[in-house]
Coordinates of C-alpha atoms in Angstrom, one line a residue:
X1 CA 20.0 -11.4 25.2
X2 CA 18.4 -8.3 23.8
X3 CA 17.5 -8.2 20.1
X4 CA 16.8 -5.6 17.9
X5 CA 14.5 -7.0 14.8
X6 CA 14.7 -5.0 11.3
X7 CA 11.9 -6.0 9.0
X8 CA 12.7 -5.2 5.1
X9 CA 10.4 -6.7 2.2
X10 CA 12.5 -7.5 -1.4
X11 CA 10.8 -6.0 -4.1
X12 CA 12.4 -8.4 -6.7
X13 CA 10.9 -11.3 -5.1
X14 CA 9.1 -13.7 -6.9
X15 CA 6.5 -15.0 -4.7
X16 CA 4.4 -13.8 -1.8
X17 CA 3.0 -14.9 1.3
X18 CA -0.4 -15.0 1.3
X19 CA -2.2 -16.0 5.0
X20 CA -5.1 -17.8 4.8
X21 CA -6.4 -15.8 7.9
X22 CA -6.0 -12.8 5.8
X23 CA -7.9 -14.6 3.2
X24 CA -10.4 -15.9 5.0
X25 CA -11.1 -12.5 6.4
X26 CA -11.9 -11.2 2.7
X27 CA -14.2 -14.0 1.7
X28 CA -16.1 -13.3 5.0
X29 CA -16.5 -9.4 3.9
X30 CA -19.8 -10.0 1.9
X31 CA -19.6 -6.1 1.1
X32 CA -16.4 -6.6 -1.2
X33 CA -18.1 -7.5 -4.2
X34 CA -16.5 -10.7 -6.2
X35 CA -18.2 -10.1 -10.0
X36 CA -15.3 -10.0 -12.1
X37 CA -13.8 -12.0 -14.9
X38 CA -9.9 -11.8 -14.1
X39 CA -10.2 -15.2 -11.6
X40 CA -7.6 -14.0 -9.3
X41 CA -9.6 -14.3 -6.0
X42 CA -10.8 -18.3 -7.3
X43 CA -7.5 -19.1 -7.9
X44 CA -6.5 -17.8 -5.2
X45 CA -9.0 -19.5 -3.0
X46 CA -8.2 -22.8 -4.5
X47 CA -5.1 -22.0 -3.2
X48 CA -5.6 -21.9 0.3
X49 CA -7.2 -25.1 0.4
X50 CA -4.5 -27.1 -1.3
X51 CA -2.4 -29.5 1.2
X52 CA 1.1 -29.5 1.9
X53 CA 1.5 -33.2 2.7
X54 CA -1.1 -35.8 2.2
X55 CA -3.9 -36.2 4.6
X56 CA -7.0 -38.1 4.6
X57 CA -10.8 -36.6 4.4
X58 CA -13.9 -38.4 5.0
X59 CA -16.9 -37.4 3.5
X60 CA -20.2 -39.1 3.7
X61 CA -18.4 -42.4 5.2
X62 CA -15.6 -42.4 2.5
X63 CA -12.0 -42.0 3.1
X64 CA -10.4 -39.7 0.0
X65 CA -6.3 -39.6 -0.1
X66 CA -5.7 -35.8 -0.8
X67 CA -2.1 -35.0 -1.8
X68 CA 0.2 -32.1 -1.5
X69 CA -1.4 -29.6 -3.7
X70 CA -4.6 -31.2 -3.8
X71 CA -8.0 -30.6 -2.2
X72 CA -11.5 -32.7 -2.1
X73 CA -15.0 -30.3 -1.4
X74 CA -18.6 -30.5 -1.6
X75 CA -19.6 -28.4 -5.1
X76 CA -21.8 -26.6 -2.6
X77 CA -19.2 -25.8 -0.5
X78 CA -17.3 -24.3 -3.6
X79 CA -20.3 -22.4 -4.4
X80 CA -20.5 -20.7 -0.9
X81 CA -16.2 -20.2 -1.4
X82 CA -16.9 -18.4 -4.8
X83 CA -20.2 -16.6 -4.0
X84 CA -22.0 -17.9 -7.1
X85 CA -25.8 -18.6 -6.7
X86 CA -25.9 -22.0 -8.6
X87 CA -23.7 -24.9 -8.4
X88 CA -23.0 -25.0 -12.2
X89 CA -21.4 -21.4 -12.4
X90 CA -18.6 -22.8 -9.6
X91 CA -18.2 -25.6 -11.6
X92 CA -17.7 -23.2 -15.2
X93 CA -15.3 -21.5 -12.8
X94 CA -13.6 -24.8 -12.4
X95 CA -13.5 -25.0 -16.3
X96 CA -11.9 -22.5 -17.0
X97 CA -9.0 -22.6 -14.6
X98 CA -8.0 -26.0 -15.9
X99 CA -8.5 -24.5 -19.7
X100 CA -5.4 -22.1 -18.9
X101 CA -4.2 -25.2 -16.8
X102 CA -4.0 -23.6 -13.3
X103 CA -5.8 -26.2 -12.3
X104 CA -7.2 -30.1 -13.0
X105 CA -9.8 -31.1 -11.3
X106 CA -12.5 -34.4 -11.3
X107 CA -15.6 -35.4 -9.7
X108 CA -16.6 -37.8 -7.5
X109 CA -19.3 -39.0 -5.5
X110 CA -21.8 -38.8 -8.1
X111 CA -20.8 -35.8 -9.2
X112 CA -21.3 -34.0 -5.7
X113 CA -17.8 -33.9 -5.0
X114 CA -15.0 -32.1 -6.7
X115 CA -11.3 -33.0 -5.8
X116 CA -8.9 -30.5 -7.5
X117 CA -5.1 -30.2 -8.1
X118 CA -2.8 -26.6 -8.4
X119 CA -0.6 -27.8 -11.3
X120 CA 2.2 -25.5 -9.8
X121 CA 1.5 -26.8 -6.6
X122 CA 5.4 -28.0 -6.0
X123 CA 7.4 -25.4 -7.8
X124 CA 6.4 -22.8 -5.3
X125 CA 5.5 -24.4 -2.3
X126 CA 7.2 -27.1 -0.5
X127 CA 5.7 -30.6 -0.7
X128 CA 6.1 -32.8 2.7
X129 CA 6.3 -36.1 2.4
X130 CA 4.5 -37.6 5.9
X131 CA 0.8 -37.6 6.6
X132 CA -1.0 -35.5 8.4
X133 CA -4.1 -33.2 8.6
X134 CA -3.4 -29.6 6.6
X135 CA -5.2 -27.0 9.2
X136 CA -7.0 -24.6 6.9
X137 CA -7.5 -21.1 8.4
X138 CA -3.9 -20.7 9.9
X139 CA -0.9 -20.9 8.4
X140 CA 0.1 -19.1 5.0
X141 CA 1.2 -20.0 1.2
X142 CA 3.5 -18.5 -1.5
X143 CA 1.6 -17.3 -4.3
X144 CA 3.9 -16.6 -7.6
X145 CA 3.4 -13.1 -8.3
X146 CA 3.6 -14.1 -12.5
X147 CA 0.2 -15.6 -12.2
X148 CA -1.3 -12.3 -10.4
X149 CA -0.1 -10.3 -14.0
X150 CA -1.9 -13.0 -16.0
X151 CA -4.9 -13.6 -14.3
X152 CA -5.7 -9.3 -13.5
X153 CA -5.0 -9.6 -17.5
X154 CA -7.8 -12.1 -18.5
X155 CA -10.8 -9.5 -18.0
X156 CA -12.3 -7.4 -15.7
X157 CA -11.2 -7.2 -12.3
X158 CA -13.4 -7.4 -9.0
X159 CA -13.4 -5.1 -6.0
X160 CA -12.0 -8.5 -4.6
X161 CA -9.1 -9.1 -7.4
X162 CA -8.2 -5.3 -6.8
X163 CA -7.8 -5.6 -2.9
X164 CA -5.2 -8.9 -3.4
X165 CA -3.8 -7.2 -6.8
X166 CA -2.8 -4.1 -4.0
X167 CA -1.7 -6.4 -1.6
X168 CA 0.5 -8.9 -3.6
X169 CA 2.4 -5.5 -4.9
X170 CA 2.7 -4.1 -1.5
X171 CA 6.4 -3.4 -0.7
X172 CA 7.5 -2.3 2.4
X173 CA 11.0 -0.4 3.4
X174 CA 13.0 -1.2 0.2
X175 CA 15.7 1.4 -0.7
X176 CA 14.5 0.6 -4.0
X177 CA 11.1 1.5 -3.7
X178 CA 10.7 5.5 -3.3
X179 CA 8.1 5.7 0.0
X180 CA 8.3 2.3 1.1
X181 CA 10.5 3.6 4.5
X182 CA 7.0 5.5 5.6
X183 CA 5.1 2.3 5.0
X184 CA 3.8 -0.7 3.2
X185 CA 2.9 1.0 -0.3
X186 CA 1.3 -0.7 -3.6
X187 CA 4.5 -0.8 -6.2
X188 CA 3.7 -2.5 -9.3
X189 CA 7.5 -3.2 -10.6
X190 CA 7.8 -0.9 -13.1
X191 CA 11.4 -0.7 -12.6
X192 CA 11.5 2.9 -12.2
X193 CA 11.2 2.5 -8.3
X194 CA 8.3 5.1 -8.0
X195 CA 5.2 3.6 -6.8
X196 CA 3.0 7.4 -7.8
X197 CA 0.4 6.3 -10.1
X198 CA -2.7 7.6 -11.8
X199 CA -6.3 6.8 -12.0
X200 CA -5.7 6.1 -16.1
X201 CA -3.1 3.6 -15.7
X202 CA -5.0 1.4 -13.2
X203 CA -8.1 1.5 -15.1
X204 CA -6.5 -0.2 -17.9
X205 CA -4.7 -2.3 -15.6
X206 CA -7.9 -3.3 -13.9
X207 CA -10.2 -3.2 -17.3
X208 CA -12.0 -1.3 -15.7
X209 CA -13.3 3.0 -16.1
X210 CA -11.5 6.1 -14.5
X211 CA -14.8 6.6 -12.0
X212 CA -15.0 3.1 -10.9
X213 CA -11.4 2.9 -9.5
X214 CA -12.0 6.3 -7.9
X215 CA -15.1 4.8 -6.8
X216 CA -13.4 1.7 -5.3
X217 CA -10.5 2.8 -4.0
X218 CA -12.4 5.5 -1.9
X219 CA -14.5 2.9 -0.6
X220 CA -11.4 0.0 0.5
X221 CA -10.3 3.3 2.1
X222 CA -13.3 4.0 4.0
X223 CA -13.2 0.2 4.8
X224 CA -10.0 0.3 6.7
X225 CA -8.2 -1.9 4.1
X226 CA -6.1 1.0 2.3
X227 CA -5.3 4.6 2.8
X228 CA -4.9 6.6 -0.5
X229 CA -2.7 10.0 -0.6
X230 CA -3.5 11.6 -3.8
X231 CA -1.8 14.7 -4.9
X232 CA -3.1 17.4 -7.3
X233 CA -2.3 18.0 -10.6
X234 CA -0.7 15.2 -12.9
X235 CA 1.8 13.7 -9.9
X236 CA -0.8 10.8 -9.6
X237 CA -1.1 8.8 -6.1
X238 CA 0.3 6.9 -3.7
X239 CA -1.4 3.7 -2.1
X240 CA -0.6 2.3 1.1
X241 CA -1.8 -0.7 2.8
X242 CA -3.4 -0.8 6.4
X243 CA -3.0 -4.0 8.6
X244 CA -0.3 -5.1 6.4
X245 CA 2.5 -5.1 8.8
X246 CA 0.9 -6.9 11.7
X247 CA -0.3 -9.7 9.1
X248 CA 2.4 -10.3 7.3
X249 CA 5.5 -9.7 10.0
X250 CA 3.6 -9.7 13.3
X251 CA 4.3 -6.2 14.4
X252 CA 2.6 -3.0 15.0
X253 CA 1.2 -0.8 11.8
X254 CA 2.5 1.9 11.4
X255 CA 0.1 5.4 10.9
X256 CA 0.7 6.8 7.3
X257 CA 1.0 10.6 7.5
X258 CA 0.1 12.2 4.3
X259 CA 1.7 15.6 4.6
X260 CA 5.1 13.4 5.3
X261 CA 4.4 11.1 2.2
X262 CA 3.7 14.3 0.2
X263 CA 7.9 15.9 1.2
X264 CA 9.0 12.5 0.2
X265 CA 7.8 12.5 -2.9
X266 CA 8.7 16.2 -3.5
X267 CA 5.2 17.3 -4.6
X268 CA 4.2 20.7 -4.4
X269 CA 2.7 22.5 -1.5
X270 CA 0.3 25.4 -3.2
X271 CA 0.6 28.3 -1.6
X272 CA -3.0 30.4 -1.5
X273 CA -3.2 34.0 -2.1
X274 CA -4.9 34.0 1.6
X275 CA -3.9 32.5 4.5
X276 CA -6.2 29.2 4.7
X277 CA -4.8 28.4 8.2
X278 CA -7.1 28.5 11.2
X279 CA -6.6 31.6 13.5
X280 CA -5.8 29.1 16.3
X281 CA -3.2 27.7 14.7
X282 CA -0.3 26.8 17.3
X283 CA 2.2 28.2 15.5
X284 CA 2.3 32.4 15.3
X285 CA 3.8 34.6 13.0
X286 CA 5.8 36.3 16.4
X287 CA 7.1 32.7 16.7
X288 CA 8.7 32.7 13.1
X289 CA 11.7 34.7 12.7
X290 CA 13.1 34.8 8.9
X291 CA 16.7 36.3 8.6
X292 CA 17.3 37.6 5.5
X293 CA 20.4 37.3 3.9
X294 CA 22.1 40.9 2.3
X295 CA 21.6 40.8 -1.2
X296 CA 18.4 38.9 -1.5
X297 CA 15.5 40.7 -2.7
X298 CA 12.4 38.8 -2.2
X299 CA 10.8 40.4 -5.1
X300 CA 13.0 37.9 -7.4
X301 CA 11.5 35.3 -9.3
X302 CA 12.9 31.9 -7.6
X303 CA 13.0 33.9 -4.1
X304 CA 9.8 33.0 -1.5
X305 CA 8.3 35.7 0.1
X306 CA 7.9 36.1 3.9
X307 CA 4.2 35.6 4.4
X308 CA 4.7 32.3 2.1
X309 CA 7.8 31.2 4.0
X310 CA 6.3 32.0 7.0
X311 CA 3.0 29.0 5.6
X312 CA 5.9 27.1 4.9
X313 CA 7.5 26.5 8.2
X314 CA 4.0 26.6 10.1
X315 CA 2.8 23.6 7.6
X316 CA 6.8 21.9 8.9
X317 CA 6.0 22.7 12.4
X318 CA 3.0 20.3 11.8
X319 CA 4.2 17.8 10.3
X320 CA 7.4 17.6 12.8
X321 CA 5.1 17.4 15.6
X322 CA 3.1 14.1 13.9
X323 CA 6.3 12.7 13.8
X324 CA 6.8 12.8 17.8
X325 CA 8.8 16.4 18.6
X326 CA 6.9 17.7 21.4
X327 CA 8.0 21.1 21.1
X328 CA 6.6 21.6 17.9
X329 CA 3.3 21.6 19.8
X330 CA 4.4 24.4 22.6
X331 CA 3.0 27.9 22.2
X332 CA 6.5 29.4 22.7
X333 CA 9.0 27.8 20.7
X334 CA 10.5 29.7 17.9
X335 CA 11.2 28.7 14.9
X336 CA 14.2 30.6 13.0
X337 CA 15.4 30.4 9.2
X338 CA 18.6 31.4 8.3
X339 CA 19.1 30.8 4.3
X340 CA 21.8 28.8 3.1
X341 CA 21.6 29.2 -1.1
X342 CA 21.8 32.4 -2.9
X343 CA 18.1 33.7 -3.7
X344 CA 19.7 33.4 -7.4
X345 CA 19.7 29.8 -7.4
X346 CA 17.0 27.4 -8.7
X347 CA 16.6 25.0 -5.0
X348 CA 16.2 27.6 -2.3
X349 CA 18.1 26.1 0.8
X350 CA 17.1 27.0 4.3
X351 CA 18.7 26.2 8.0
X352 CA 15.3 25.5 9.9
X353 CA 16.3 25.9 13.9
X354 CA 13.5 25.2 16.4
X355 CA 14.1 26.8 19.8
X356 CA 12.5 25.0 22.9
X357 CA 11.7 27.8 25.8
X358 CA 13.7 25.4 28.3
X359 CA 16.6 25.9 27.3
X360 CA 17.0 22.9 25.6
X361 CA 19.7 22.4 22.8
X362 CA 18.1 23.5 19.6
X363 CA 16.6 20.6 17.1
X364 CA 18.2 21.9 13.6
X365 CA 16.9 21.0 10.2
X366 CA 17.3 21.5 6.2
X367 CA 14.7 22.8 4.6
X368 CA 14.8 22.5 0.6
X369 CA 12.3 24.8 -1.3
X370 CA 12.2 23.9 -5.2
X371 CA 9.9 26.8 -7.0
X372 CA 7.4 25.4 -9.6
X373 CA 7.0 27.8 -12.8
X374 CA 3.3 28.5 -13.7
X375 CA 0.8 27.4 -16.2
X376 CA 1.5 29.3 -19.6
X377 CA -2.1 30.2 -19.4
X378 CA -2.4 31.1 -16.2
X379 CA -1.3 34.6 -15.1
X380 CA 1.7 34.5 -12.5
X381 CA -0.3 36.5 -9.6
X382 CA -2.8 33.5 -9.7
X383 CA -0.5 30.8 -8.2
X384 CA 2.7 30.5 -6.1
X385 CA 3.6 27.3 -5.7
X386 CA 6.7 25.6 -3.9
X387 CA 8.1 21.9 -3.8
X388 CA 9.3 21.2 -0.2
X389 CA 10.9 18.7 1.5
X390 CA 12.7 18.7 5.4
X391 CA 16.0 16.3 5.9
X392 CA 16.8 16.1 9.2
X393 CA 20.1 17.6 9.6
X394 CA 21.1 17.2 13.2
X395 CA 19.0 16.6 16.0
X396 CA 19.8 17.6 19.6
X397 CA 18.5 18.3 22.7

């Protein structure tokens, strides 16, 4: 029988799956720097090590019982797991986990063995009762999303704490979460379902300054581990997460297209006094036809002007054709407006009809144009700005 599979992450859950592949992946990534004082990524790492049912591990010729939630190491092995240069500093590590009781944690062996316990081992992670070896690079664990909030809260975050902070607050197409249809984006469960942010609020989040998140989040970005749309003015910016989809669920990632992401979220599209599109654009002004409707002066103040209308549908035409609508790439399709709202009215509503030179049945759109007033202290001749978004109206061929 033929399946079809509909993946949809819950943005009130209160757990997540991290995979210790994922996890061991980060730890191998010596150029994420781990120099913070929030602990998330030690905790975290604890984490991955604990067992889900008991299991026996020799050591030097000793047998140790390890339980569910439990782990025995070498204090040189949690060294080389926290990136600390002495054995002592793991160990202070250590210290102050079980302080905040995350953690308890003894040593044997004459003190070159530490055998450690998650205290909430059991409440969010199932506890088997047979024996048998816990494999330590496959497989994943539930993380309680609480301790993330306390942990980012105890001080200043790493470059390491950021990328799991990100990626424990990823959501991924919720119809509560604004975006989250386009791809896995970075909510932090504000409750206001937006996930824009700005530079300010995830400095204090982080504890750390404006410049360095800049600074960081430009660089996971180069990296391959995020892709960052930011928008101009005060609107703030989105964050989505690469690789998420084919770690957590197994299937293909999905290519975040910013001039998509920027319609959904209804920011505006600046409109330059001079045309700042390439000559060899594919899309011509012959190809644009703009029927005016009697009665409509385009010299009014919420009306757009031809030449910007005619940027307007050129920047759609683009953004239709990333989204897989081959004719949006041909040299002789026409593109023809017919408006829908009075040039009186505040949302400027336009029927968006994109003619294939086959003879193909026409694909028909909605385009919505929401004018943005000025700057006080800016002169109106300086700007002309225009919110736009395209709902697909009917689609045909």
């Amino acid at each position: 029988m033929d399946y079809q599979l509909k993946v949809k992450q819950i943005v009130d859950y209160p757990r997540c799956r991290i995979y210790r592949e994922f996890l061991r992946s980060l730890m191998e990534d010596r150029d994420i720097r781990t120099n913070g004082s929030s602990y998330l990524f030690y905790y975290m790492t604890l984490c991955s090590y604990a067992n889900f049912r008991s299991s026996y591990r020799r050591i030097e010729g000793i047998s140790y019982l390890v339980g569910p939630g439990e782990w025995v190491c070498r204090t040189s092995e949690l060294a080389e797991w926290f990136r600390t240069r002495f054995q002592h500093q793991a160990l202070s590590i250590l210290d102050y986990l079980q302080k905040q009781n995350y953690i308890t944690y003894t040593r044997l062996g004459r003190n070159s063995l530490v055998k450690f316990s998650i205290n909430s081992w059991k409440q969010h992670n199932t506890a088997l009762d047979y024996n048998y070896p816990c494999l330590k690079d496959v497989g994943f664990f539930f993380f309680p999303v609480s301790a993330v909030h306390e942990l980012i809260g105890m001080g200043k975050c790493s470059e390491m704490d950021i990328v799991l902070d990100l990626w424990v607050h990823a959501i991924y197409n919720d119809g509560q979460v604004q975006g989250s249809e386009l791809g896995p984006v970075v909510y932090f469960r504000n409750a206001t379902g937006n996930p824009l942010t700005n530079f300010s609020d995830l400095a204090l989040r982080w504890g750390i300054s404006k410049a360095t998140v800049s600074r960081i989040l430009n660089k996971l970005q180069d990296k391959g581990y995020l892709s960052l749309v930011s928008f101009t003015g005060r609107h703030g910016s989105v964050i989505y997460l690469c690789s998420y989809l084919s770690t957590m669920f197994n299937v293909s990632d999905v290519m975040i297209d910013k001039e998509e992401v920027s319609m959904t979220f209804k920011v505006p599209l600046h409109i330059p006094e001079e045309s700042s599109l390439p000559e060899t654009e594919a899309v011509k002004d012959g190809q644009i036809t703009i029927v005016d409707r009697e009665g409509c002066v385009s010299g009014q103040s919420p009306s757009v002007s031809k030449p910007h209308m005619k940027e307007v549908v050129q920047k759609v035409a683009q953004i239709l054709a990333a989204q897989g609508i081959p004719c949006c790439e041909c040299p002789k399709t026409l593109y023809k407006l017919y408006p829908l709202s009075d040039c009186k009215e505040t949302d400027l509503r336009y029927s968006l009809e994109v003619v294939c030179p086959d003879g193909k049945m026409p694909y028909r759109f909605e385009l919505t144009l929401s004018p943005i007033p000025s700057p006080e202290d800016t002169p109106a001749h300086m700007q002309a700005g225009y919110s736009h978004k395209t709902t697909e109206n009917e689609e045909r061929r």
